[in-house]
Amino acid sequence: MSGKYPALLARRADAMLTLAEELLHRGLHDLAVLNAEYAAQLHVKALLYRVTGEEWRGHSIRQLLGVLALMLRRQGLAGEAERVEDFVKAYRRHLAELEEAHVRAVYGVFEYSEEQARLLLDTAKRVVELVKQLTRTIFGQPPEGV
């Protein structure tokens, strides 16, 4: 599937990733992490929409990546599904921390350090790069406007 919706999600995600970097440089680590987490989520949701034609809800990046692997496998894209599964295995702990950031960055009683924020921003960037590579492999190009 293709269309304007996944392109919109991807544009928002790219803007959030840029904002996360700016916030990190300004010392606003919690907000940097929050935007990085959203960027990763939205990129995965954009690809899920292109693969399935359905909007996906939820905030668990690990669950979204798991669903992506399952949907890719169902579409006969076993190699791409394995790439996602291998990625999740390799970055399991960092993905769990990124996922936790969705709530902790807003409601947590502790602030993220610069080092923690950089690690989670890097993890989000890795998710985004994986999704962009998969999009190019599967569709030959990212959604229009990205």
Coordinates of N, CA and C in Angstrom, one line a residue:
M1 N 0.8 -1.2 0.0 CA 0.0 0.0 0.0 C 0.9 1.2 0.0
S2 N 0.4 2.3 -0.6 CA 1.1 3.6 -0.5 C 0.0 4.6 -0.3
G3 N 0.5 5.9 -0.3 CA -0.5 7.0 -0.1 C 0.1 8.1 0.7
K4 N -0.8 9.0 0.9 CA -0.4 10.3 1.6 C -0.3 10.1 3.1
Y5 N -1.0 9.2 3.7 CA -1.0 9.0 5.1 C 0.4 8.5 5.6
P6 N 1.0 7.5 5.0 CA 2.4 7.1 5.5 C 3.4 8.2 5.3
A7 N 3.2 9.0 4.2 CA 4.2 10.1 3.9 C 4.0 11.2 5.0
L8 N 2.8 11.4 5.4 CA 2.5 12.4 6.5 C 3.2 11.9 7.8
L9 N 3.0 10.6 8.1 CA 3.6 10.1 9.4 C 5.1 10.2 9.3
A10 N 5.7 9.9 8.1 CA 7.1 9.9 8.0 C 7.7 11.3 8.1
R11 N 7.0 12.3 7.5 CA 7.4 13.7 7.6 C 7.3 14.2 9.1
R12 N 6.3 13.8 9.8 CA 6.2 14.2 11.2 C 7.3 13.6 12.0
A13 N 7.6 12.3 11.7 CA 8.6 11.6 12.4 C 10.0 12.2 12.2
D14 N 10.3 12.6 10.9 CA 11.5 13.2 10.6 C 11.7 14.6 11.3
A15 N 10.6 15.3 11.4 CA 10.6 16.6 12.1 C 10.8 16.4 13.6
M16 N 10.2 15.3 14.2 CA 10.4 15.0 15.6 C 11.8 14.6 15.9
L17 N 12.4 13.9 15.0 CA 13.8 13.5 15.1 C 14.7 14.7 15.1
T18 N 14.5 15.6 14.2 CA 15.3 16.9 14.1 C 15.1 17.7 15.4
L19 N 13.8 17.8 15.8 CA 13.5 18.5 17.1 C 14.2 17.8 18.3
A20 N 14.2 16.5 18.3 CA 14.9 15.8 19.4 C 16.4 16.2 19.5
E21 N 17.0 16.3 18.3 CA 18.4 16.7 18.3 C 18.6 18.1 18.8
E22 N 17.7 19.0 18.4 CA 17.8 20.4 18.8 C 17.6 20.5 20.3
L23 N 16.6 19.7 20.8 CA 16.3 19.7 22.3 C 17.5 19.2 23.1
L24 N 18.1 18.2 22.5 CA 19.3 17.6 23.2 C 20.4 18.7 23.3
H25 N 20.6 19.4 22.2 CA 21.7 20.5 22.2 C 21.3 21.6 23.2
R26 N 20.0 21.8 23.4 CA 19.6 22.8 24.4 C 19.6 22.3 25.8
G27 N 19.9 21.1 26.0 CA 19.9 20.5 27.4 C 18.6 20.1 27.9
L28 N 17.6 20.0 27.0 CA 16.3 19.5 27.4 C 16.2 18.0 27.1
H29 N 16.8 17.2 27.9 CA 17.0 15.8 27.6 C 15.7 15.0 27.6
D30 N 14.8 15.3 28.6 CA 13.6 14.6 28.6 C 12.8 14.8 27.4
L31 N 12.7 16.0 26.9 CA 11.9 16.3 25.7 C 12.6 15.7 24.5
A32 N 13.9 15.7 24.5 CA 14.6 15.1 23.4 C 14.3 13.6 23.2
V33 N 14.3 12.9 24.4 CA 14.0 11.5 24.4 C 12.6 11.3 24.0
L34 N 11.6 12.1 24.5 CA 10.2 11.9 24.1 C 10.0 12.0 22.6
N35 N 10.6 13.0 22.0 CA 10.5 13.2 20.5 C 11.2 12.2 19.8
A36 N 12.3 11.7 20.2 CA 13.0 10.6 19.6 C 12.2 9.3 19.6
E37 N 11.5 9.0 20.7 CA 10.7 7.9 20.8 C 9.5 8.0 19.8
Y38 N 8.9 9.1 19.8 CA 7.8 9.3 18.8 C 8.2 9.2 17.4
A39 N 9.4 9.7 17.1 CA 9.9 9.6 15.7 C 10.0 8.1 15.3
A40 N 10.6 7.3 16.2 CA 10.8 5.9 15.9 C 9.4 5.2 15.7
Q41 N 8.5 5.5 16.6 CA 7.1 4.9 16.5 C 6.5 5.3 15.2
L42 N 6.5 6.5 14.8 CA 5.8 7.0 13.6 C 6.4 6.4 12.3
H43 N 7.7 6.3 12.3 CA 8.3 5.6 11.1 C 7.8 4.2 11.0
V44 N 7.8 3.5 12.1 CA 7.4 2.1 12.0 C 5.9 2.0 11.6
K45 N 5.1 2.9 12.2 CA 3.6 2.9 11.8 C 3.4 3.3 10.3
A46 N 4.3 4.1 9.8 CA 4.2 4.5 8.4 C 4.4 3.3 7.5
L47 N 5.5 2.5 7.8 CA 5.8 1.3 7.1 C 4.7 0.2 7.3
L48 N 4.2 0.1 8.5 CA 3.1 -0.9 8.7 C 1.9 -0.5 7.9
Y49 N 1.6 0.8 7.7 CA 0.5 1.2 6.9 C 0.7 0.8 5.4
R50 N 1.9 1.0 5.0 CA 2.2 0.7 3.6 C 2.1 -0.8 3.3
V51 N 2.5 -1.6 4.3 CA 2.6 -3.0 4.2 C 1.2 -3.6 4.3
T52 N 0.3 -3.1 5.2 CA -1.0 -3.7 5.5 C -2.2 -2.9 5.1
G53 N -2.0 -1.6 4.8 CA -3.1 -0.8 4.5 C -4.0 -0.4 5.7
E54 N -3.5 -0.7 6.9 CA -4.2 -0.4 8.1 C -3.4 0.6 9.0
E55 N -4.2 1.4 9.8 CA -3.6 2.3 10.8 C -3.3 1.5 12.0
W56 N -2.1 1.7 12.6 CA -1.8 0.9 13.8 C -1.7 1.9 15.0
R57 N -2.3 1.5 16.1 CA -2.3 2.2 17.3 C -1.3 1.6 18.3
G58 N -1.0 2.3 19.4 CA -0.2 1.8 20.4 C 1.1 2.5 20.4
H59 N 1.8 2.4 21.6 CA 3.1 3.1 21.8 C 4.3 2.2 22.0
S60 N 4.1 0.9 22.1 CA 5.2 0.0 22.3 C 6.0 -0.2 21.1
I61 N 7.2 0.4 21.1 CA 8.1 0.2 19.9 C 8.4 -1.2 19.6
R62 N 8.6 -2.0 20.7 CA 8.9 -3.4 20.5 C 7.8 -4.2 20.0
Q63 N 6.6 -3.8 20.4 CA 5.4 -4.5 19.9 C 5.2 -4.1 18.4
L64 N 5.3 -2.9 18.1 CA 5.2 -2.4 16.7 C 6.2 -3.1 15.8
L65 N 7.4 -3.2 16.3 CA 8.4 -3.9 15.4 C 8.1 -5.4 15.3
G66 N 7.5 -6.0 16.4 CA 7.1 -7.4 16.3 C 6.0 -7.6 15.3
V67 N 5.0 -6.7 15.3 CA 3.9 -6.8 14.4 C 4.5 -6.5 13.0
L68 N 5.4 -5.6 12.8 CA 6.0 -5.4 11.5 C 6.6 -6.7 10.9
A69 N 7.4 -7.3 11.8 CA 8.1 -8.6 11.4 C 7.0 -9.6 11.0
L70 N 6.0 -9.7 11.8 CA 4.9 -10.7 11.5 C 4.2 -10.4 10.1
M71 N 3.9 -9.1 9.9 CA 3.2 -8.7 8.7 C 4.1 -8.9 7.5
L72 N 5.4 -8.6 7.6 CA 6.3 -8.8 6.5 C 6.4 -10.3 6.1
R73 N 6.4 -11.1 7.2 CA 6.5 -12.6 6.9 C 5.2 -13.0 6.2
R74 N 4.0 -12.5 6.6 CA 2.8 -12.9 6.0 C 2.7 -12.4 4.5
Q75 N 3.4 -11.4 4.2 CA 3.5 -10.9 2.8 C 4.5 -11.6 2.0
G76 N 5.2 -12.6 2.6 CA 6.2 -13.3 1.9 C 7.5 -12.7 1.9
L77 N 7.7 -11.8 2.8 CA 9.0 -11.1 2.9 C 9.8 -11.6 4.1
A78 N 10.2 -12.8 4.1 CA 10.8 -13.5 5.2 C 12.2 -12.8 5.5
G79 N 12.9 -12.5 4.5 CA 14.2 -11.9 4.7 C 14.1 -10.6 5.4
E80 N 13.2 -9.8 5.0 CA 12.9 -8.5 5.7 C 12.5 -8.7 7.1
A81 N 11.6 -9.6 7.3 CA 11.1 -10.0 8.6 C 12.3 -10.3 9.6
E82 N 13.2 -11.1 9.0 CA 14.4 -11.5 9.8 C 15.2 -10.3 10.2
R83 N 15.4 -9.4 9.2 CA 16.1 -8.2 9.6 C 15.5 -7.4 10.8
V84 N 14.2 -7.4 10.8 CA 13.5 -6.7 11.9 C 13.8 -7.5 13.2
E85 N 13.6 -8.8 13.1 CA 13.8 -9.7 14.3 C 15.2 -9.6 14.8
D86 N 16.2 -9.6 13.9 CA 17.6 -9.5 14.3 C 17.9 -8.2 15.0
F87 N 17.3 -7.1 14.4 CA 17.4 -5.8 15.0 C 16.9 -5.7 16.4
V88 N 15.7 -6.3 16.6 CA 15.1 -6.3 17.9 C 15.9 -7.1 18.9
K89 N 16.5 -8.2 18.5 CA 17.4 -9.0 19.4 C 18.6 -8.2 19.7
A90 N 19.2 -7.5 18.8 CA 20.4 -6.8 19.0 C 20.3 -5.6 19.9
Y91 N 19.1 -4.9 19.8 CA 18.9 -3.7 20.6 C 17.7 -3.8 21.6
R92 N 17.5 -5.0 22.0 CA 16.4 -5.3 22.9 C 16.3 -4.3 24.2
R93 N 17.5 -4.2 24.9 CA 17.5 -3.4 26.1 C 17.3 -1.9 25.7
H94 N 17.9 -1.5 24.7 CA 17.8 0.0 24.3 C 16.4 0.3 23.8
L95 N 15.8 -0.7 23.1 CA 14.4 -0.5 22.7 C 13.4 -0.4 23.9
A96 N 13.7 -1.3 24.9 CA 12.9 -1.2 26.1 C 13.0 0.1 26.8
E97 N 14.2 0.7 26.9 CA 14.4 2.0 27.5 C 13.8 3.1 26.7
L98 N 13.8 3.0 25.4 CA 13.2 3.9 24.5 C 11.7 3.9 24.7
E99 N 11.1 2.7 24.8 CA 9.7 2.5 25.0 C 9.3 3.1 26.3
E100 N 10.1 2.9 27.4 CA 9.8 3.4 28.7 C 9.8 5.0 28.7
A101 N 10.6 5.5 27.8 CA 10.7 7.0 27.7 C 9.4 7.7 27.4
H102 N 8.5 6.9 26.7 CA 7.2 7.5 26.3 C 6.5 8.1 27.5
V103 N 6.6 7.4 28.7 CA 5.9 7.8 29.9 C 6.9 8.5 30.8
R104 N 8.1 8.0 31.0 CA 9.0 8.5 31.9 C 9.4 9.9 31.6
A105 N 9.6 10.3 30.3 CA 10.0 11.6 30.0 C 9.0 12.7 30.4
V106 N 7.7 12.3 30.5 CA 6.7 13.2 30.8 C 6.4 13.2 32.3
Y107 N 6.2 12.0 32.9 CA 5.7 11.8 34.2 C 6.7 11.3 35.2
G108 N 7.9 10.9 34.8 CA 8.9 10.4 35.6 C 9.4 11.4 36.7
V109 N 9.9 10.8 37.8 CA 10.4 11.7 38.9 C 11.9 12.0 38.7
F110 N 12.6 11.3 37.8 CA 14.0 11.5 37.5 C 14.1 12.1 36.0
E111 N 15.1 12.9 35.9 CA 15.4 13.4 34.5 C 16.4 12.6 33.8
Y112 N 16.4 12.6 32.5 CA 17.4 11.9 31.7 C 18.7 12.7 31.7
S113 N 19.8 12.0 31.8 CA 21.1 12.6 31.6 C 21.3 12.8 30.1
E114 N 22.4 13.6 29.9 CA 22.7 13.8 28.5 C 23.2 12.5 27.8
E115 N 23.9 11.7 28.6 CA 24.4 10.4 28.1 C 23.2 9.5 27.8
Q116 N 22.2 9.4 28.7 CA 21.1 8.6 28.4 C 20.3 9.1 27.2
A117 N 20.1 10.4 27.1 CA 19.4 11.0 26.0 C 20.1 10.7 24.7
R118 N 21.4 10.8 24.7 CA 22.2 10.5 23.4 C 22.0 9.0 23.0
L119 N 22.0 8.1 24.0 CA 21.9 6.7 23.7 C 20.5 6.4 23.1
L120 N 19.5 7.0 23.7 CA 18.1 6.8 23.2 C 17.8 7.4 21.9
L121 N 18.4 8.6 21.7 CA 18.3 9.3 20.4 C 19.0 8.4 19.3
D122 N 20.1 7.9 19.6 CA 20.8 7.0 18.7 C 20.0 5.8 18.4
T123 N 19.4 5.2 19.4 CA 18.5 4.0 19.2 C 17.4 4.4 18.3
A124 N 16.7 5.5 18.5 CA 15.6 5.9 17.6 C 16.1 6.1 16.2
K125 N 17.3 6.7 16.0 CA 17.9 6.9 14.7 C 18.1 5.5 14.0
R126 N 18.5 4.6 14.8 CA 18.7 3.2 14.2 C 17.4 2.6 13.8
V127 N 16.3 2.8 14.5 CA 15.0 2.3 14.1 C 14.6 3.0 12.8
V128 N 14.8 4.3 12.8 CA 14.4 5.1 11.6 C 15.2 4.6 10.4
E129 N 16.5 4.4 10.5 CA 17.3 3.9 9.4 C 16.8 2.5 8.9
L130 N 16.6 1.6 9.9 CA 16.1 0.3 9.5 C 14.8 0.4 8.7
V131 N 13.9 1.2 9.2 CA 12.6 1.4 8.5 C 12.8 2.0 7.1
K132 N 13.7 2.9 7.0 CA 13.9 3.5 5.6 C 14.6 2.5 4.7
Q133 N 15.5 1.7 5.2 CA 16.1 0.7 4.4 C 15.1 -0.3 3.9
L134 N 14.2 -0.8 4.9 CA 13.2 -1.7 4.5 C 12.2 -1.1 3.5
T135 N 11.9 0.1 3.6 CA 11.0 0.8 2.7 C 11.6 0.8 1.3
R136 N 12.9 1.1 1.2 CA 13.5 1.1 -0.1 C 13.6 -0.3 -0.7
T137 N 13.9 -1.2 0.2 CA 14.0 -2.6 -0.3 C 12.6 -3.1 -0.8
I138 N 11.6 -2.8 -0.1 CA 10.2 -3.4 -0.4 C 9.6 -2.6 -1.5
F139 N 9.6 -1.3 -1.4 CA 8.9 -0.4 -2.3 C 9.8 0.3 -3.3
G140 N 11.1 0.3 -3.2 CA 12.0 0.9 -4.1 C 12.2 2.4 -3.7
Q141 N 11.4 2.9 -2.8 CA 11.5 4.3 -2.4 C 10.7 4.6 -1.2
P142 N 11.1 5.7 -0.4 CA 10.3 6.0 0.7 C 9.0 6.6 0.2
P143 N 8.0 6.8 1.2 CA 6.7 7.5 0.8 C 7.0 8.8 0.2
E144 N 6.2 9.3 -0.7 CA 6.3 10.6 -1.4 C 6.4 11.7 -0.3
G145 N 7.3 12.6 -0.6 CA 7.4 13.8 0.3 C 8.4 13.6 1.5
V146 N 9.1 12.4 1.5 CA 10.0 12.2 2.6 C 11.4 12.3 2.1

